[in-house]
Amino acid sequence: MGLGNIISNLFGKKKTTVSSEPIVEEISTNLYEINTSAFENEVVNSHLPVVMDCFTKTCPPCKKMAPIFEKVAAEYDGKIKFVKVDLKNSPEIGKQFKIVGVPTFLFFKSGEMVTNIVGFVEEDKLKDKLESLLE
Protein backbone atom coordinates (compact mmCIF):
# COMPACT_ATOMS: atom_id res chain seq x y z
CA MET A 1 0.00 0.00 0.00
CA GLY A 2 1.52 3.30 -1.12
CA LEU A 3 1.57 6.53 0.84
CA GLY A 4 -1.20 7.97 -1.37
CA ASN A 5 -3.48 5.03 -0.52
CA ILE A 6 -2.72 5.36 3.20
CA ILE A 7 -3.56 9.08 3.15
CA SER A 8 -6.71 8.43 1.10
CA ASN A 9 -7.82 5.75 3.56
CA LEU A 10 -7.11 8.00 6.55
CA PHE A 11 -9.08 10.90 5.13
CA GLY A 12 -11.84 8.81 3.57
CA LYS A 13 -11.19 9.87 -0.01
CA LYS A 14 -12.26 7.43 -2.67
CA LYS A 15 -9.57 6.21 -5.01
CA THR A 16 -10.53 7.19 -8.54
CA THR A 17 -10.34 4.54 -11.19
CA VAL A 18 -8.50 5.20 -14.39
CA SER A 19 -9.94 2.96 -17.08
CA SER A 20 -7.97 1.81 -20.09
CA GLU A 21 -11.24 1.12 -21.92
CA PRO A 22 -12.70 4.03 -23.92
CA ILE A 23 -15.61 5.57 -22.03
CA VAL A 24 -18.08 7.94 -23.69
CA GLU A 25 -21.06 8.88 -21.54
CA GLU A 26 -23.78 11.14 -22.93
CA ILE A 27 -24.62 13.89 -20.42
CA SER A 28 -27.13 15.84 -22.51
CA THR A 29 -27.68 17.06 -26.07
CA ASN A 30 -24.28 17.23 -27.80
CA LEU A 31 -22.37 16.86 -24.52
CA TYR A 32 -20.33 13.79 -23.59
CA GLU A 33 -17.97 12.87 -20.78
CA ILE A 34 -14.98 10.94 -22.07
CA ASN A 35 -11.80 9.43 -20.67
CA THR A 36 -8.24 9.40 -22.00
CA SER A 37 -8.81 6.18 -23.96
CA ALA A 38 -11.71 7.76 -25.89
CA PHE A 39 -9.82 11.01 -26.61
CA GLU A 40 -8.38 10.07 -29.99
CA ASN A 41 -11.64 8.75 -31.41
CA GLU A 42 -13.90 11.45 -29.94
CA VAL A 43 -11.64 14.52 -30.34
CA VAL A 44 -8.75 13.93 -32.73
CA ASN A 45 -10.83 11.97 -35.27
CA SER A 46 -13.99 14.10 -34.99
CA HIS A 47 -15.30 15.52 -38.25
CA LEU A 48 -16.59 18.52 -36.26
CA PRO A 49 -14.56 21.05 -34.27
CA VAL A 50 -14.45 20.02 -30.60
CA VAL A 51 -14.45 21.93 -27.31
CA MET A 52 -13.16 19.96 -24.35
CA ASP A 53 -13.93 21.04 -20.77
CA CYS A 54 -11.16 19.76 -18.49
CA PHE A 55 -12.58 19.81 -14.96
CA THR A 56 -12.68 18.20 -11.54
CA LYS A 57 -15.84 17.46 -9.57
CA THR A 58 -14.61 19.38 -6.51
CA CYS A 59 -13.75 22.63 -8.34
CA PRO A 60 -16.26 25.45 -7.55
CA PRO A 61 -15.67 27.38 -10.84
CA CYS A 62 -16.12 24.08 -12.72
CA LYS A 63 -19.50 23.55 -11.04
CA LYS A 64 -20.52 27.12 -11.86
CA MET A 65 -19.44 26.66 -15.50
CA ALA A 66 -21.20 23.30 -16.06
CA PRO A 67 -24.74 24.60 -16.80
CA ILE A 68 -23.36 27.25 -19.18
CA PHE A 69 -21.30 24.65 -21.05
CA GLU A 70 -24.34 22.35 -21.24
CA LYS A 71 -26.59 25.13 -22.58
CA VAL A 72 -24.09 26.23 -25.21
CA ALA A 73 -23.46 22.61 -26.26
CA ALA A 74 -27.16 22.22 -27.11
CA GLU A 75 -27.14 25.49 -29.08
CA TYR A 76 -24.20 24.36 -31.24
CA ASP A 77 -25.49 20.81 -31.85
CA GLY A 78 -24.38 19.65 -35.30
CA LYS A 79 -21.77 22.43 -35.59
CA ILE A 80 -19.33 21.81 -32.72
CA LYS A 81 -18.93 18.73 -30.52
CA PHE A 82 -18.67 19.26 -26.73
CA VAL A 83 -16.84 16.87 -24.42
CA LYS A 84 -15.87 16.92 -20.75
CA VAL A 85 -12.88 15.20 -19.17
CA ASP A 86 -12.61 14.71 -15.40
CA LEU A 87 -8.89 15.17 -14.80
CA LYS A 88 -9.06 13.01 -11.63
CA ASN A 89 -10.06 10.05 -13.83
CA SER A 90 -7.94 11.05 -16.85
CA PRO A 91 -4.74 12.64 -15.51
CA GLU A 92 -2.92 11.88 -18.78
CA ILE A 93 -4.97 14.58 -20.54
CA GLY A 94 -3.85 17.13 -17.96
CA LYS A 95 -0.22 16.15 -18.51
CA GLN A 96 -0.50 16.06 -22.30
CA PHE A 97 -1.92 19.60 -22.49
CA LYS A 98 0.01 20.97 -19.48
CA ILE A 99 -3.17 21.96 -17.64
CA VAL A 100 -2.40 23.84 -14.43
CA GLY A 101 -5.86 25.19 -13.54
CA VAL A 102 -9.47 24.11 -13.87
CA PRO A 103 -11.69 24.56 -15.62
CA THR A 104 -9.61 24.65 -18.80
CA PHE A 105 -11.36 24.65 -22.16
CA LEU A 106 -9.42 23.29 -25.13
CA PHE A 107 -10.58 24.09 -28.66
CA PHE A 108 -9.77 21.61 -31.45
CA LYS A 109 -10.11 21.89 -35.20
CA SER A 110 -9.17 19.02 -37.52
CA GLY A 111 -7.78 17.13 -34.52
CA GLU A 112 -5.35 19.89 -33.50
CA MET A 113 -5.68 22.15 -30.46
CA VAL A 114 -5.97 25.73 -31.73
CA THR A 115 -6.62 27.70 -28.53
CA ASN A 116 -7.71 27.44 -24.91
CA ILE A 117 -9.38 29.32 -22.06
CA VAL A 118 -8.33 28.79 -18.44
CA GLY A 119 -10.84 29.50 -15.67
CA PHE A 120 -14.48 30.49 -15.54
CA VAL A 121 -15.70 32.24 -18.69
CA GLU A 122 -18.91 34.15 -19.31
CA GLU A 123 -21.29 32.66 -21.87
CA ASP A 124 -20.80 35.47 -24.42
CA LYS A 125 -16.98 35.12 -24.31
CA LEU A 126 -17.31 31.35 -24.78
CA LYS A 127 -19.58 31.90 -27.78
CA ASP A 128 -17.07 34.36 -29.27
CA LYS A 129 -14.40 31.62 -29.13
CA LEU A 130 -16.83 29.11 -30.62
CA GLU A 131 -17.66 31.43 -33.52
CA SER A 132 -13.96 31.90 -34.27
CA LEU A 133 -13.58 28.10 -34.22
CA LEU A 134 -16.23 27.84 -36.95
CA GLU A 135 -14.47 30.35 -39.26
PDB file of C-alpha atoms in Angstrom:
ATOM      1  CA  MET A   1       0.000   0.000   0.000  1.00  0.00           C
ATOM      2  CA  GLY A   2       1.523   3.298  -1.122  1.00  0.00           C
ATOM      3  CA  LEU A   3       1.566   6.534   0.837  1.00  0.00           C
ATOM      4  CA  GLY A   4      -1.198   7.969  -1.368  1.00  0.00           C
ATOM      5  CA  ASN A   5      -3.476   5.027  -0.521  1.00  0.00           C
ATOM      6  CA  ILE A   6      -2.722   5.359   3.196  1.00  0.00           C
ATOM      7  CA  ILE A   7      -3.558   9.079   3.146  1.00  0.00           C
ATOM      8  CA  SER A   8      -6.706   8.425   1.098  1.00  0.00           C
ATOM      9  CA  ASN A   9      -7.821   5.751   3.560  1.00  0.00           C
ATOM     10  CA  LEU A  10      -7.114   7.998   6.545  1.00  0.00           C
ATOM     11  CA  PHE A  11      -9.082  10.902   5.133  1.00  0.00           C
ATOM     12  CA  GLY A  12     -11.837   8.814   3.575  1.00  0.00           C
ATOM     13  CA  LYS A  13     -11.186   9.868  -0.010  1.00  0.00           C
ATOM     14  CA  LYS A  14     -12.256   7.425  -2.675  1.00  0.00           C
ATOM     15  CA  LYS A  15      -9.572   6.212  -5.012  1.00  0.00           C
ATOM     16  CA  THR A  16     -10.533   7.189  -8.537  1.00  0.00           C
ATOM     17  CA  THR A  17     -10.341   4.542 -11.189  1.00  0.00           C
ATOM     18  CA  VAL A  18      -8.496   5.200 -14.387  1.00  0.00           C
ATOM     19  CA  SER A  19      -9.942   2.959 -17.076  1.00  0.00           C
ATOM     20  CA  SER A  20      -7.972   1.809 -20.089  1.00  0.00           C
ATOM     21  CA  GLU A  21     -11.237   1.123 -21.918  1.00  0.00           C
ATOM     22  CA  PRO A  22     -12.702   4.033 -23.918  1.00  0.00           C
ATOM     23  CA  ILE A  23     -15.613   5.565 -22.026  1.00  0.00           C
ATOM     24  CA  VAL A  24     -18.076   7.936 -23.687  1.00  0.00           C
ATOM     25  CA  GLU A  25     -21.058   8.884 -21.537  1.00  0.00           C
ATOM     26  CA  GLU A  26     -23.781  11.136 -22.926  1.00  0.00           C
ATOM     27  CA  ILE A  27     -24.617  13.886 -20.424  1.00  0.00           C
ATOM     28  CA  SER A  28     -27.131  15.845 -22.511  1.00  0.00           C
ATOM     29  CA  THR A  29     -27.677  17.065 -26.070  1.00  0.00           C
ATOM     30  CA  ASN A  30     -24.282  17.231 -27.805  1.00  0.00           C
ATOM     31  CA  LEU A  31     -22.368  16.863 -24.516  1.00  0.00           C
ATOM     32  CA  TYR A  32     -20.327  13.791 -23.592  1.00  0.00           C
ATOM     33  CA  GLU A  33     -17.969  12.873 -20.780  1.00  0.00           C
ATOM     34  CA  ILE A  34     -14.980  10.941 -22.073  1.00  0.00           C
ATOM     35  CA  ASN A  35     -11.801   9.434 -20.672  1.00  0.00           C
ATOM     36  CA  THR A  36      -8.244   9.398 -22.004  1.00  0.00           C
ATOM     37  CA  SER A  37      -8.812   6.183 -23.959  1.00  0.00           C
ATOM     38  CA  ALA A  38     -11.705   7.762 -25.886  1.00  0.00           C
ATOM     39  CA  PHE A  39      -9.821  11.014 -26.610  1.00  0.00           C
ATOM     40  CA  GLU A  40      -8.378  10.073 -29.992  1.00  0.00           C
ATOM     41  CA  ASN A  41     -11.638   8.752 -31.412  1.00  0.00           C
ATOM     42  CA  GLU A  42     -13.901  11.452 -29.941  1.00  0.00           C
ATOM     43  CA  VAL A  43     -11.645  14.519 -30.337  1.00  0.00           C
ATOM     44  CA  VAL A  44      -8.746  13.928 -32.727  1.00  0.00           C
ATOM     45  CA  ASN A  45     -10.826  11.966 -35.269  1.00  0.00           C
ATOM     46  CA  SER A  46     -13.985  14.099 -34.987  1.00  0.00           C
ATOM     47  CA  HIS A  47     -15.300  15.521 -38.250  1.00  0.00           C
ATOM     48  CA  LEU A  48     -16.592  18.520 -36.265  1.00  0.00           C
ATOM     49  CA  PRO A  49     -14.564  21.054 -34.273  1.00  0.00           C
ATOM     50  CA  VAL A  50     -14.448  20.018 -30.596  1.00  0.00           C
ATOM     51  CA  VAL A  51     -14.451  21.926 -27.314  1.00  0.00           C
ATOM     52  CA  MET A  52     -13.161  19.960 -24.346  1.00  0.00           C
ATOM     53  CA  ASP A  53     -13.931  21.040 -20.767  1.00  0.00           C
ATOM     54  CA  CYS A  54     -11.161  19.757 -18.494  1.00  0.00           C
ATOM     55  CA  PHE A  55     -12.579  19.807 -14.956  1.00  0.00           C
ATOM     56  CA  THR A  56     -12.681  18.204 -11.543  1.00  0.00           C
ATOM     57  CA  LYS A  57     -15.841  17.456  -9.574  1.00  0.00           C
ATOM     58  CA  THR A  58     -14.614  19.380  -6.509  1.00  0.00           C
ATOM     59  CA  CYS A  59     -13.751  22.628  -8.343  1.00  0.00           C
ATOM     60  CA  PRO A  60     -16.257  25.448  -7.554  1.00  0.00           C
ATOM     61  CA  PRO A  61     -15.675  27.376 -10.835  1.00  0.00           C
ATOM     62  CA  CYS A  62     -16.121  24.076 -12.724  1.00  0.00           C
ATOM     63  CA  LYS A  63     -19.499  23.546 -11.037  1.00  0.00           C
ATOM     64  CA  LYS A  64     -20.521  27.123 -11.864  1.00  0.00           C
ATOM     65  CA  MET A  65     -19.444  26.656 -15.500  1.00  0.00           C
ATOM     66  CA  ALA A  66     -21.203  23.297 -16.058  1.00  0.00           C
ATOM     67  CA  PRO A  67     -24.738  24.603 -16.800  1.00  0.00           C
ATOM     68  CA  ILE A  68     -23.360  27.252 -19.180  1.00  0.00           C
ATOM     69  CA  PHE A  69     -21.300  24.652 -21.048  1.00  0.00           C
ATOM     70  CA  GLU A  70     -24.335  22.346 -21.239  1.00  0.00           C
ATOM     71  CA  LYS A  71     -26.591  25.129 -22.582  1.00  0.00           C
ATOM     72  CA  VAL A  72     -24.091  26.230 -25.209  1.00  0.00           C
ATOM     73  CA  ALA A  73     -23.462  22.605 -26.263  1.00  0.00           C
ATOM     74  CA  ALA A  74     -27.162  22.217 -27.111  1.00  0.00           C
ATOM     75  CA  GLU A  75     -27.142  25.485 -29.083  1.00  0.00           C
ATOM     76  CA  TYR A  76     -24.200  24.359 -31.242  1.00  0.00           C
ATOM     77  CA  ASP A  77     -25.494  20.809 -31.846  1.00  0.00           C
ATOM     78  CA  GLY A  78     -24.376  19.649 -35.300  1.00  0.00           C
ATOM     79  CA  LYS A  79     -21.770  22.435 -35.593  1.00  0.00           C
ATOM     80  CA  ILE A  80     -19.326  21.806 -32.723  1.00  0.00           C
ATOM     81  CA  LYS A  81     -18.927  18.731 -30.523  1.00  0.00           C
ATOM     82  CA  PHE A  82     -18.666  19.260 -26.734  1.00  0.00           C
ATOM     83  CA  VAL A  83     -16.844  16.873 -24.418  1.00  0.00           C
ATOM     84  CA  LYS A  84     -15.871  16.916 -20.752  1.00  0.00           C
ATOM     85  CA  VAL A  85     -12.881  15.199 -19.168  1.00  0.00           C
ATOM     86  CA  ASP A  86     -12.611  14.708 -15.404  1.00  0.00           C
ATOM     87  CA  LEU A  87      -8.894  15.165 -14.796  1.00  0.00           C
ATOM     88  CA  LYS A  88      -9.062  13.012 -11.634  1.00  0.00           C
ATOM     89  CA  ASN A  89     -10.060  10.048 -13.827  1.00  0.00           C
ATOM     90  CA  SER A  90      -7.941  11.053 -16.851  1.00  0.00           C
ATOM     91  CA  PRO A  91      -4.741  12.636 -15.514  1.00  0.00           C
ATOM     92  CA  GLU A  92      -2.916  11.878 -18.782  1.00  0.00           C
ATOM     93  CA  ILE A  93      -4.975  14.584 -20.537  1.00  0.00           C
ATOM     94  CA  GLY A  94      -3.846  17.134 -17.960  1.00  0.00           C
ATOM     95  CA  LYS A  95      -0.217  16.151 -18.506  1.00  0.00           C
ATOM     96  CA  GLN A  96      -0.496  16.060 -22.300  1.00  0.00           C
ATOM     97  CA  PHE A  97      -1.918  19.596 -22.491  1.00  0.00           C
ATOM     98  CA  LYS A  98       0.013  20.973 -19.479  1.00  0.00           C
ATOM     99  CA  ILE A  99      -3.174  21.956 -17.638  1.00  0.00           C
ATOM    100  CA  VAL A 100      -2.400  23.841 -14.429  1.00  0.00           C
ATOM    101  CA  GLY A 101      -5.863  25.195 -13.544  1.00  0.00           C
ATOM    102  CA  VAL A 102      -9.465  24.106 -13.871  1.00  0.00           C
ATOM    103  CA  PRO A 103     -11.689  24.561 -15.618  1.00  0.00           C
ATOM    104  CA  THR A 104      -9.609  24.647 -18.800  1.00  0.00           C
ATOM    105  CA  PHE A 105     -11.360  24.649 -22.157  1.00  0.00           C
ATOM    106  CA  LEU A 106      -9.422  23.289 -25.127  1.00  0.00           C
ATOM    107  CA  PHE A 107     -10.585  24.088 -28.656  1.00  0.00           C
ATOM    108  CA  PHE A 108      -9.773  21.607 -31.447  1.00  0.00           C
ATOM    109  CA  LYS A 109     -10.109  21.891 -35.198  1.00  0.00           C
ATOM    110  CA  SER A 110      -9.170  19.015 -37.523  1.00  0.00           C
ATOM    111  CA  GLY A 111      -7.781  17.130 -34.516  1.00  0.00           C
ATOM    112  CA  GLU A 112      -5.354  19.888 -33.496  1.00  0.00           C
ATOM    113  CA  MET A 113      -5.684  22.147 -30.465  1.00  0.00           C
ATOM    114  CA  VAL A 114      -5.973  25.728 -31.729  1.00  0.00           C
ATOM    115  CA  THR A 115      -6.622  27.697 -28.534  1.00  0.00           C
ATOM    116  CA  ASN A 116      -7.712  27.438 -24.910  1.00  0.00           C
ATOM    117  CA  ILE A 117      -9.376  29.317 -22.062  1.00  0.00           C
ATOM    118  CA  VAL A 118      -8.327  28.792 -18.444  1.00  0.00           C
ATOM    119  CA  GLY A 119     -10.835  29.504 -15.672  1.00  0.00           C
ATOM    120  CA  PHE A 120     -14.478  30.494 -15.540  1.00  0.00           C
ATOM    121  CA  VAL A 121     -15.697  32.242 -18.689  1.00  0.00           C
ATOM    122  CA  GLU A 122     -18.910  34.151 -19.309  1.00  0.00           C
ATOM    123  CA  GLU A 123     -21.291  32.663 -21.874  1.00  0.00           C
ATOM    124  CA  ASP A 124     -20.801  35.466 -24.422  1.00  0.00           C
ATOM    125  CA  LYS A 125     -16.983  35.115 -24.315  1.00  0.00           C
ATOM    126  CA  LEU A 126     -17.307  31.345 -24.780  1.00  0.00           C
ATOM    127  CA  LYS A 127     -19.583  31.897 -27.781  1.00  0.00           C
ATOM    128  CA  ASP A 128     -17.069  34.360 -29.268  1.00  0.00           C
ATOM    129  CA  LYS A 129     -14.398  31.622 -29.130  1.00  0.00           C
ATOM    130  CA  LEU A 130     -16.834  29.111 -30.621  1.00  0.00           C
ATOM    131  CA  GLU A 131     -17.662  31.426 -33.518  1.00  0.00           C
ATOM    132  CA  SER A 132     -13.957  31.898 -34.269  1.00  0.00           C
ATOM    133  CA  LEU A 133     -13.583  28.105 -34.221  1.00  0.00           C
ATOM    134  CA  LEU A 134     -16.227  27.843 -36.946  1.00  0.00           C
ATOM    135  CA  GLU A 135     -14.471  30.346 -39.255  1.00  0.00           C
TER     136      GLU A 135
END
